[in-house]
Coordinates of N, CA and C and ligand atoms in Angstrom, one line a residue:
M1 N -34.6 -15.0 -36.2 CA -33.9 -15.7 -37.3 C -33.0 -16.7 -36.7
S2 N -32.9 -17.9 -37.2 CA -32.0 -18.9 -36.7 C -30.6 -18.7 -37.4
V3 N -29.6 -19.0 -36.7 CA -28.2 -18.9 -37.2 C -27.6 -20.3 -37.2
M4 N -26.5 -20.5 -37.9 CA -25.8 -21.7 -37.8 C -25.2 -22.0 -36.4
T5 N -25.3 -23.2 -36.0 CA -24.7 -23.6 -34.7 C -23.4 -24.4 -35.0
V6 N -22.3 -24.0 -34.4 CA -21.0 -24.7 -34.5 C -20.8 -25.4 -33.2
Y7 N -20.7 -26.8 -33.3 CA -20.3 -27.5 -32.1 C -18.8 -27.7 -32.2
G8 N -18.1 -27.1 -31.3 CA -16.6 -27.2 -31.4 C -15.9 -27.1 -30.1
D9 N -14.7 -27.6 -30.1 CA -13.9 -27.6 -28.9 C -12.8 -26.5 -29.1
S10 N -12.7 -25.6 -28.2 CA -11.8 -24.4 -28.4 C -10.3 -24.8 -28.5
I11 N -10.0 -26.0 -28.1 CA -8.6 -26.4 -28.2 C -8.3 -27.1 -29.6
S12 N -9.3 -27.3 -30.4 CA -9.1 -28.1 -31.6 C -8.9 -27.2 -32.8
G13 N -7.8 -27.5 -33.5 CA -7.5 -26.8 -34.8 C -8.6 -27.1 -35.8
N14 N -9.1 -28.3 -35.9 CA -10.1 -28.6 -36.8 C -11.3 -27.7 -36.6
C15 N -11.6 -27.4 -35.4 CA -12.8 -26.6 -35.1 C -12.4 -25.1 -35.4
H16 N -11.2 -24.7 -35.1 CA -10.8 -23.3 -35.4 C -11.0 -23.0 -36.9
K17 N -10.8 -24.1 -37.8 CA -10.9 -23.8 -39.2 C -12.3 -23.3 -39.5
V18 N -13.3 -23.9 -38.9 CA -14.7 -23.5 -39.2 C -14.9 -22.0 -38.7
K19 N -14.4 -21.7 -37.5 CA -14.5 -20.4 -36.9 C -13.8 -19.4 -37.8
F20 N -12.6 -19.7 -38.2 CA -11.9 -18.8 -39.1 C -12.6 -18.4 -40.3
V21 N -13.2 -19.4 -41.0 CA -13.9 -19.2 -42.3 C -15.2 -18.4 -42.0
A22 N -15.9 -18.8 -41.0 CA -17.2 -18.1 -40.7 C -16.9 -16.6 -40.3
E23 N -15.9 -16.4 -39.6 CA -15.5 -15.0 -39.2 C -15.0 -14.2 -40.4
R24 N -14.2 -14.8 -41.2 CA -13.6 -14.2 -42.4 C -14.7 -13.7 -43.3
L25 N -15.8 -14.5 -43.4 CA -16.9 -14.3 -44.4 C -18.1 -13.6 -43.7
N26 N -17.9 -13.2 -42.5 CA -19.0 -12.5 -41.7 C -20.3 -13.4 -41.7
L27 N -20.1 -14.7 -41.5 CA -21.3 -15.5 -41.4 C -21.7 -15.7 -39.9
P28 N -22.9 -15.3 -39.6 CA -23.2 -15.4 -38.1 C -23.3 -16.8 -37.7
F29 N -22.8 -17.1 -36.5 CA -22.9 -18.4 -35.9 C -23.0 -18.4 -34.4
R30 N -23.5 -19.5 -33.8 CA -23.5 -19.7 -32.4 C -22.5 -20.8 -32.1
W31 N -21.6 -20.6 -31.1 CA -20.6 -21.7 -30.8 C -21.1 -22.4 -29.6
V32 N -21.2 -23.7 -29.7 CA -21.5 -24.6 -28.6 C -20.3 -25.4 -28.2
E33 N -19.7 -25.0 -27.1 CA -18.4 -25.6 -26.6 C -18.7 -27.1 -26.3
T34 N -17.9 -27.9 -27.0 CA -18.1 -29.4 -26.9 C -16.8 -30.0 -26.6
S35 N -16.5 -30.3 -25.4 CA -15.1 -30.8 -25.0 C -14.9 -32.2 -25.3
V36 N -13.8 -32.4 -26.0 CA -13.3 -33.8 -26.3 C -12.8 -34.4 -25.0
L37 N -12.0 -33.7 -24.2 CA -11.4 -34.2 -23.0 C -12.5 -34.6 -22.0
K38 N -13.6 -33.9 -22.0 CA -14.7 -34.2 -21.0 C -15.7 -35.2 -21.7
K39 N -15.3 -35.7 -22.8 CA -16.1 -36.8 -23.5 C -17.5 -36.3 -23.9
E40 N -17.6 -34.9 -24.1 CA -18.9 -34.4 -24.5 C -19.3 -34.7 -26.0
T41 N -18.3 -35.3 -26.7 CA -18.6 -35.7 -28.1 C -19.2 -37.2 -28.1
R42 N -19.3 -37.8 -26.9 CA -19.7 -39.2 -26.8 C -21.1 -39.3 -26.1
T43 N -21.7 -38.2 -25.8 CA -23.0 -38.2 -25.1 C -24.1 -38.7 -26.1
P44 N -25.2 -39.3 -25.7 CA -26.2 -39.7 -26.6 C -26.8 -38.5 -27.4
E45 N -26.8 -37.3 -26.7 CA -27.4 -36.2 -27.4 C -26.5 -35.8 -28.6
F46 N -25.1 -35.8 -28.3 CA -24.2 -35.4 -29.4 C -24.2 -36.5 -30.5
L47 N -24.2 -37.7 -30.1 CA -24.1 -38.8 -31.1 C -25.4 -38.8 -32.0
A48 N -26.5 -38.3 -31.4 CA -27.7 -38.2 -32.3 C -27.5 -37.2 -33.4
L49 N -26.6 -36.2 -33.1 CA -26.3 -35.2 -34.1 C -25.3 -35.7 -35.1
N50 N -24.2 -36.2 -34.5 CA -23.1 -36.7 -35.4 C -22.7 -38.1 -34.8
P51 N -23.2 -39.1 -35.5 CA -22.9 -40.5 -35.0 C -21.4 -40.8 -35.0
V52 N -20.6 -40.1 -35.7 CA -19.1 -40.3 -35.7 C -18.5 -39.9 -34.3
G53 N -19.2 -39.0 -33.6 CA -18.8 -38.6 -32.3 C -17.6 -37.6 -32.3
Q54 N -17.5 -36.8 -33.3 CA -16.4 -35.8 -33.4 C -16.9 -34.4 -33.7
V55 N -16.1 -33.5 -33.2 CA -16.3 -32.1 -33.6 C -15.1 -31.7 -34.6
P56 N -15.3 -30.7 -35.5 CA -16.5 -29.9 -35.6 C -17.7 -30.5 -36.2
F57 N -18.9 -30.0 -35.8 CA -20.1 -30.4 -36.4 C -20.9 -29.1 -36.5
V58 N -21.6 -28.9 -37.7 CA -22.4 -27.7 -37.7 C -23.8 -28.1 -38.1
M59 N -24.7 -27.3 -37.4 CA -26.1 -27.4 -37.8 C -26.4 -26.1 -38.6
L60 N -26.6 -26.2 -39.9 CA -26.8 -25.0 -40.7 C -28.1 -24.3 -40.2
A61 N -28.3 -23.0 -40.6 CA -29.5 -22.3 -40.2 C -30.8 -23.0 -40.7
D62 N -30.7 -23.7 -41.8 CA -31.9 -24.4 -42.3 C -32.1 -25.8 -41.7
G63 N -31.3 -26.1 -40.7 CA -31.5 -27.4 -39.9 C -30.8 -28.6 -40.5
R64 N -30.0 -28.4 -41.6 CA -29.2 -29.5 -42.1 C -27.9 -29.6 -41.4
G65 N -27.4 -30.8 -41.1 CA -26.1 -30.9 -40.4 C -25.0 -31.3 -41.3
L66 N -23.8 -31.0 -40.8 CA -22.6 -31.3 -41.6 C -21.4 -31.5 -40.7
A67 N -20.6 -32.5 -41.0 CA -19.4 -32.8 -40.2 C -18.2 -32.7 -41.2
Q68 N -17.0 -33.0 -40.6 CA -15.7 -32.9 -41.3 C -15.3 -31.5 -41.6
S69 N -14.2 -31.0 -40.9 CA -13.8 -29.6 -41.0 C -13.7 -29.1 -42.4
N70 N -13.0 -29.9 -43.2 CA -12.7 -29.4 -44.6 C -14.0 -29.4 -45.4
A71 N -14.9 -30.3 -45.2 CA -16.2 -30.3 -45.9 C -17.0 -29.1 -45.5
I72 N -17.0 -28.8 -44.2 CA -17.7 -27.6 -43.6 C -17.1 -26.3 -44.2
M73 N -15.8 -26.2 -44.3 CA -15.2 -25.0 -44.8 C -15.6 -24.9 -46.3
L74 N -15.6 -26.0 -47.1 CA -16.0 -25.9 -48.5 C -17.4 -25.4 -48.6
H75 N -18.3 -25.9 -47.8 CA -19.7 -25.4 -47.9 C -19.8 -23.9 -47.5
L76 N -19.2 -23.5 -46.4 CA -19.3 -22.1 -46.0 C -18.7 -21.2 -47.0
A77 N -17.6 -21.6 -47.6 CA -16.8 -20.6 -48.4 C -17.2 -20.6 -49.9
H78 N -18.3 -21.4 -50.2 CA -18.7 -21.5 -51.6 C -19.0 -20.1 -52.2
G79 N -18.4 -19.8 -53.3 CA -18.6 -18.5 -54.0 C -17.7 -17.4 -53.5
S80 N -16.8 -17.7 -52.5 CA -15.9 -16.7 -52.0 C -14.5 -16.9 -52.6
T81 N -13.7 -15.9 -52.4 CA -12.3 -16.0 -52.9 C -11.4 -17.0 -52.2
L82 N -12.0 -17.5 -51.1 CA -11.2 -18.6 -50.4 C -11.2 -19.9 -51.2
I83 N -12.0 -20.0 -52.2 CA -12.0 -21.1 -53.2 C -11.7 -20.6 -54.6
P84 N -10.5 -20.9 -55.1 CA -10.2 -20.4 -56.5 C -11.3 -20.8 -57.5
D85 N -11.6 -19.9 -58.4 CA -12.5 -20.1 -59.5 C -11.9 -21.1 -60.5
E86 N -10.7 -20.8 -60.8 CA -10.0 -21.5 -61.9 C -9.9 -23.0 -61.5
P87 N -10.4 -23.9 -62.4 CA -10.5 -25.4 -62.0 C -9.2 -26.0 -61.6
Y88 N -8.0 -25.7 -62.2 CA -6.8 -26.3 -61.8 C -6.4 -25.8 -60.4
E89 N -6.5 -24.5 -60.2 CA -6.2 -23.9 -58.9 C -7.1 -24.5 -57.8
R90 N -8.4 -24.7 -58.2 CA -9.3 -25.2 -57.2 C -8.9 -26.7 -56.8
A91 N -8.4 -27.4 -57.9 CA -8.0 -28.8 -57.6 C -6.7 -28.8 -56.8
L92 N -5.8 -27.8 -57.0 CA -4.6 -27.7 -56.2 C -5.0 -27.5 -54.7
M93 N -6.0 -26.6 -54.6 CA -6.4 -26.3 -53.2 C -6.9 -27.6 -52.5
M94 N -7.7 -28.4 -53.3 CA -8.2 -29.7 -52.8 C -7.1 -30.6 -52.5
Q95 N -6.1 -30.6 -53.4 CA -4.9 -31.5 -53.1 C -4.3 -31.2 -51.7
W96 N -4.2 -30.0 -51.4 CA -3.6 -29.6 -50.0 C -4.6 -30.0 -48.9
L97 N -5.9 -29.9 -49.2 CA -6.9 -30.2 -48.2 C -6.8 -31.7 -47.9
F98 N -6.7 -32.5 -48.9 CA -6.6 -34.0 -48.7 C -5.3 -34.3 -48.0
W99 N -4.2 -33.7 -48.4 CA -2.9 -34.0 -47.8 C -3.0 -33.6 -46.3
E100 N -3.6 -32.4 -46.1 CA -3.7 -32.0 -44.7 C -4.3 -33.1 -43.8
Q101 N -5.4 -33.7 -44.3 CA -6.1 -34.6 -43.4 C -5.4 -36.0 -43.3
Y102 N -4.7 -36.4 -44.4 CA -4.1 -37.7 -44.4 C -2.7 -37.6 -43.8
S103 N -1.9 -36.6 -44.1 CA -0.5 -36.6 -43.8 C -0.1 -35.6 -42.7
H104 N -0.8 -34.5 -42.5 CA -0.4 -33.5 -41.6 C -1.1 -33.5 -40.3
E105 N -2.5 -33.5 -40.3 CA -3.2 -33.5 -39.1 C -3.0 -34.8 -38.3
T106 N -2.8 -35.9 -39.0 CA -2.6 -37.2 -38.4 C -1.2 -37.3 -37.7
V107 N -0.4 -36.3 -37.9 CA 1.0 -36.3 -37.3 C 1.1 -35.1 -36.3
I108 N 0.9 -33.9 -36.8 CA 1.1 -32.7 -36.0 C 0.0 -32.6 -34.9
A109 N -1.2 -32.8 -35.3 CA -2.3 -32.6 -34.3 C -2.3 -33.8 -33.3
V110 N -1.9 -35.0 -33.8 CA -1.9 -36.1 -32.9 C -0.8 -36.0 -31.9
R111 N 0.4 -35.6 -32.4 CA 1.5 -35.5 -31.4 C 1.3 -34.3 -30.4
R112 N 0.6 -33.3 -30.9 CA 0.3 -32.2 -30.0 C -0.7 -32.7 -28.9
F113 N -1.7 -33.4 -29.3 CA -2.7 -33.9 -28.3 C -2.0 -34.7 -27.2
H114 N -1.2 -35.7 -27.7 CA -0.5 -36.6 -26.7 C 0.4 -35.8 -25.8
R115 N 1.2 -34.9 -26.4 CA 2.2 -34.2 -25.6 C 1.7 -33.1 -24.8
H116 N 0.8 -32.2 -25.4 CA 0.4 -31.0 -24.7 C -0.8 -31.2 -23.8
Y117 N -1.8 -32.1 -24.3 CA -3.0 -32.2 -23.6 C -3.0 -33.5 -22.7
L118 N -2.5 -34.6 -23.2 CA -2.4 -35.8 -22.4 C -1.1 -35.8 -21.5
K119 N -0.3 -34.8 -21.7 CA 1.0 -34.6 -20.9 C 1.9 -35.8 -20.9
K120 N 1.9 -36.5 -22.1 CA 2.8 -37.7 -22.2 C 4.3 -37.2 -22.4
A121 N 5.2 -38.0 -21.9 CA 6.6 -37.8 -22.1 C 6.9 -38.2 -23.6
D122 N 7.9 -37.6 -24.2 CA 8.2 -37.9 -25.6 C 8.4 -39.4 -25.8
S123 N 9.0 -40.1 -24.7 CA 9.2 -41.5 -24.8 C 8.0 -42.4 -24.9
E124 N 6.8 -41.8 -24.4 CA 5.6 -42.5 -24.4 C 4.8 -42.3 -25.7
I125 N 5.3 -41.4 -26.6 CA 4.5 -41.1 -27.8 C 5.1 -41.9 -29.0
E126 N 4.2 -42.3 -29.8 CA 4.6 -43.1 -31.0 C 5.8 -42.4 -31.7
P127 N 7.0 -43.1 -31.7 CA 8.2 -42.5 -32.1 C 8.2 -42.0 -33.6
S128 N 7.5 -42.6 -34.5 CA 7.5 -42.2 -35.9 C 6.9 -40.8 -36.1
L129 N 6.1 -40.3 -35.1 CA 5.5 -39.0 -35.3 C 6.5 -37.9 -35.4
L130 N 7.7 -38.1 -34.8 CA 8.7 -37.0 -34.8 C 9.3 -36.9 -36.2
P131 N 9.9 -37.9 -36.8 CA 10.4 -37.7 -38.1 C 9.4 -37.4 -39.2
R132 N 8.2 -38.0 -39.0 CA 7.1 -37.7 -39.9 C 6.7 -36.2 -39.9
G133 N 6.7 -35.6 -38.7 CA 6.4 -34.2 -38.5 C 7.4 -33.4 -39.1
E134 N 8.7 -33.7 -39.0 CA 9.8 -33.0 -39.6 C 9.7 -33.0 -41.1
K135 N 9.3 -34.1 -41.6 CA 9.1 -34.3 -43.1 C 8.0 -33.4 -43.6
V136 N 6.9 -33.4 -42.8 CA 5.8 -32.5 -43.2 C 6.2 -31.1 -43.2
L137 N 6.8 -30.6 -42.2 CA 7.2 -29.2 -42.1 C 8.3 -28.8 -43.2
T138 N 9.2 -29.8 -43.5 CA 10.2 -29.5 -44.5 C 9.5 -29.4 -45.9
L139 N 8.5 -30.3 -46.1 CA 7.8 -30.2 -47.4 C 7.1 -28.8 -47.5
M140 N 6.5 -28.4 -46.4 CA 5.8 -27.1 -46.5 C 6.7 -26.0 -46.6
N141 N 7.9 -26.0 -45.9 CA 8.9 -25.0 -46.0 C 9.4 -24.8 -47.4
D142 N 9.7 -26.0 -48.1 CA 10.2 -25.9 -49.5 C 9.1 -25.3 -50.4
H143 N 7.8 -25.7 -50.2 CA 6.8 -25.2 -51.0 C 6.6 -23.7 -50.9
L144 N 6.8 -23.2 -49.7 CA 6.7 -21.8 -49.4 C 7.9 -20.9 -49.7
A145 N 8.9 -21.6 -50.3 CA 10.2 -20.8 -50.5 C 10.0 -19.7 -51.4
N146 N 9.1 -19.8 -52.4 CA 8.9 -18.7 -53.4 C 7.5 -18.3 -53.6
R147 N 6.7 -18.5 -52.5 CA 5.3 -18.1 -52.6 C 4.7 -17.7 -51.2
A148 N 3.7 -16.8 -51.2 CA 3.2 -16.3 -50.0 C 2.1 -17.2 -49.4
Y149 N 1.4 -17.8 -50.3 CA 0.2 -18.7 -50.0 C 0.4 -20.1 -50.7
F150 N -0.4 -21.0 -50.2 CA -0.2 -22.4 -50.7 C -0.6 -22.5 -52.2
V151 N -1.6 -21.8 -52.6 CA -2.1 -21.9 -54.0 C -2.4 -20.5 -54.5
G152 N -1.8 -20.2 -55.7 CA -2.1 -18.9 -56.3 C -1.5 -17.8 -55.4
E153 N -2.2 -16.6 -55.6 CA -1.6 -15.4 -55.0 C -2.4 -15.0 -53.7
L154 N -3.5 -15.7 -53.5 CA -4.4 -15.3 -52.4 C -4.6 -16.3 -51.3
L155 N -5.0 -15.9 -50.2 CA -5.4 -16.8 -49.1 C -6.5 -17.7 -49.6
T156 N -6.4 -19.0 -49.4 CA -7.4 -20.0 -49.7 C -7.7 -20.9 -48.6
L157 N -8.6 -21.8 -48.8 CA -8.9 -22.8 -47.7 C -7.7 -23.7 -47.4
A158 N -6.8 -23.9 -48.4 CA -5.6 -24.7 -48.2 C -4.8 -24.1 -47.1
D159 N -4.7 -22.7 -47.1 CA -3.9 -22.1 -46.0 C -4.6 -22.2 -44.6
I160 N -5.9 -22.1 -44.7 CA -6.7 -22.1 -43.4 C -6.6 -23.5 -42.8
A161 N -6.8 -24.6 -43.7 CA -6.7 -25.9 -43.2 C -5.3 -26.2 -42.6
L162 N -4.3 -25.8 -43.3 CA -2.9 -26.1 -42.9 C -2.4 -25.3 -41.7
V163 N -2.9 -24.1 -41.6 CA -2.4 -23.2 -40.5 C -3.0 -23.7 -39.2
A164 N -4.2 -24.4 -39.2 CA -4.9 -24.7 -38.0 C -4.1 -25.4 -37.0
Y165 N -3.3 -26.4 -37.4 CA -2.4 -27.1 -36.4 C -1.0 -26.6 -36.5
T166 N -0.6 -26.1 -37.7 CA 0.9 -25.7 -37.9 C 1.2 -24.6 -36.9
R167 N 0.2 -23.8 -36.6 CA 0.5 -22.7 -35.6 C 0.8 -23.2 -34.2
F168 N 0.4 -24.4 -33.9 CA 0.6 -25.0 -32.6 C 1.8 -26.0 -32.7
S169 N 2.6 -25.9 -33.7 CA 3.7 -26.9 -33.8 C 4.5 -27.1 -32.6
H170 N 4.8 -25.9 -31.9 CA 5.7 -26.0 -30.7 C 5.0 -26.9 -29.6
Q171 N 3.7 -26.9 -29.6 CA 3.0 -27.8 -28.6 C 3.2 -29.2 -29.0
A172 N 3.5 -29.5 -30.2 CA 3.7 -30.8 -30.7 C 5.2 -31.2 -30.6
G173 N 6.0 -30.2 -30.2 CA 7.4 -30.5 -30.0 C 8.3 -30.1 -31.2
F174 N 7.8 -29.3 -32.1 CA 8.5 -28.8 -33.3 C 8.8 -27.3 -33.2
D175 N 10.0 -26.9 -33.3 CA 10.4 -25.5 -33.2 C 10.4 -24.9 -34.6
L176 N 9.4 -24.0 -34.9 CA 9.3 -23.5 -36.3 C 10.5 -22.7 -36.7
K177 N 11.3 -22.3 -35.8 CA 12.5 -21.5 -36.2 C 13.4 -22.4 -37.1
Q178 N 13.2 -23.7 -37.1 CA 13.9 -24.6 -38.0 C 13.3 -24.5 -39.4
W179 N 12.1 -24.0 -39.5 CA 11.4 -24.0 -40.8 C 10.9 -22.5 -41.0
P180 N 11.8 -21.6 -41.3 CA 11.5 -20.2 -41.3 C 10.4 -19.7 -42.3
Q181 N 10.3 -20.4 -43.4 CA 9.3 -20.0 -44.4 C 7.9 -20.4 -43.8
V182 N 7.8 -21.5 -43.1 CA 6.6 -21.9 -42.5 C 6.2 -20.9 -41.4
R183 N 7.2 -20.5 -40.6 CA 6.9 -19.6 -39.5 C 6.4 -18.3 -40.1
A184 N 7.0 -17.8 -41.1 CA 6.6 -16.5 -41.7 C 5.2 -16.6 -42.3
W185 N 4.9 -17.7 -42.9 CA 3.6 -18.0 -43.5 C 2.5 -18.0 -42.4
V186 N 2.8 -18.7 -41.3 CA 1.8 -18.8 -40.2 C 1.5 -17.4 -39.7
A187 N 2.5 -16.6 -39.5 CA 2.3 -15.2 -39.0 C 1.4 -14.4 -40.1
R188 N 1.7 -14.6 -41.4 CA 1.0 -13.9 -42.4 C -0.5 -14.3 -42.4
V189 N -0.7 -15.6 -42.3 CA -2.1 -16.1 -42.4 C -2.9 -15.7 -41.1
E190 N -2.2 -15.8 -40.0 CA -2.9 -15.3 -38.7 C -3.3 -13.8 -38.8
K191 N -2.4 -13.1 -39.4 CA -2.6 -11.6 -39.6 C -3.8 -11.4 -40.5
D192 N -3.8 -12.1 -41.7 CA -4.9 -12.0 -42.6 C -6.3 -12.4 -41.9
L193 N -6.2 -13.4 -41.1 CA -7.5 -13.8 -40.4 C -7.8 -13.0 -39.2
G194 N -6.9 -12.1 -38.8 CA -7.2 -11.2 -37.7 C -7.2 -12.0 -36.4
V195 N -6.4 -13.1 -36.3 CA -6.4 -13.8 -35.0 C -5.1 -13.5 -34.3
E196 N -5.1 -13.6 -33.0 CA -3.9 -13.4 -32.2 C -2.9 -14.6 -32.5
S197 N -1.7 -14.2 -32.7 CA -0.7 -15.3 -33.1 C -0.5 -16.3 -32.0
A198 N -0.5 -17.5 -32.4 CA -0.2 -18.6 -31.4 C 1.3 -18.9 -31.4
L199 N 2.1 -18.3 -32.2 CA 3.5 -18.6 -32.3 C 4.2 -18.1 -31.0
P200 N 5.1 -18.9 -30.5 CA 5.9 -18.5 -29.2 C 6.8 -17.4 -29.5
Ligands
LIG301 N1 -11.4 -35.5 -40.0 C1 -12.2 -34.8 -38.9 C2 -11.5 -35.0 -37.6 C3 -12.3 -34.5 -36.5 C4 -11.6 -34.9 -35.2 O1 -10.7 -35.7 -35.1 N2 -12.2 -34.3 -34.1 C5 -11.7 -34.5 -32.8 C6 -11.3 -33.2 -32.2 S1 -10.0 -32.4 -33.1 C7 -12.7 -35.1 -32.0 O2 -13.9 -34.7 -32.0 N3 -12.4 -36.2 -31.2 C8 -13.3 -36.8 -30.4 C9 -13.3 -38.3 -30.5 O3 -12.8 -38.8 -31.5 O4 -13.8 -38.9 -29.5 C10 -12.4 -33.4 -39.3 O5 -11.5 -32.8 -40.0 O6 -13.3 -32.7 -38.8

């Protein structure tokens, strides 16, 4: 029997999202390590799979391919409690997924990559990423002041998408002790997902 193949980089939060959802839902998969730093996303073989040249990319068991972490999560989690049934709650979950890609990942993940992986000094990193990251974390902290999860009462894809890079905030230069609700939520979601905490 063929299983889904996940092309992913172990250092990538976007790729972790796919792994977290597949493991949570007991979906069998094969992981093919595809390193961004080693430019394995730019080989002719990989570009033939995903012309965008990015991971995560999945080849479903039936041979159809899919890219974009949040699209992959939506496909894998169809019919599960990770996607609320109620239309308004489902739309709220989507609201956070879009925000994550446009306003969160582009700040926290990018700053982490430059600081932690490319080993750049803070002075060499785009200066606006620092205040933008603080704003992102403050918005999340305020939202979590009176709730355990981003949408409704249960863990949803919104939490999985947002936790993927928030748990590595320290590597991006943000100390989550300044945003205690966010820190507590990260620990809660990591526990729900059964993953070892990345929090320092
Ligand atoms: N919006 C995409 C972003 C994917 C992305 O940026 N992937 C990075 C790793 S986290 C990548 O493959 N970069 C390689 C490159 O751009 O050359 C998603 O959510 O899947």
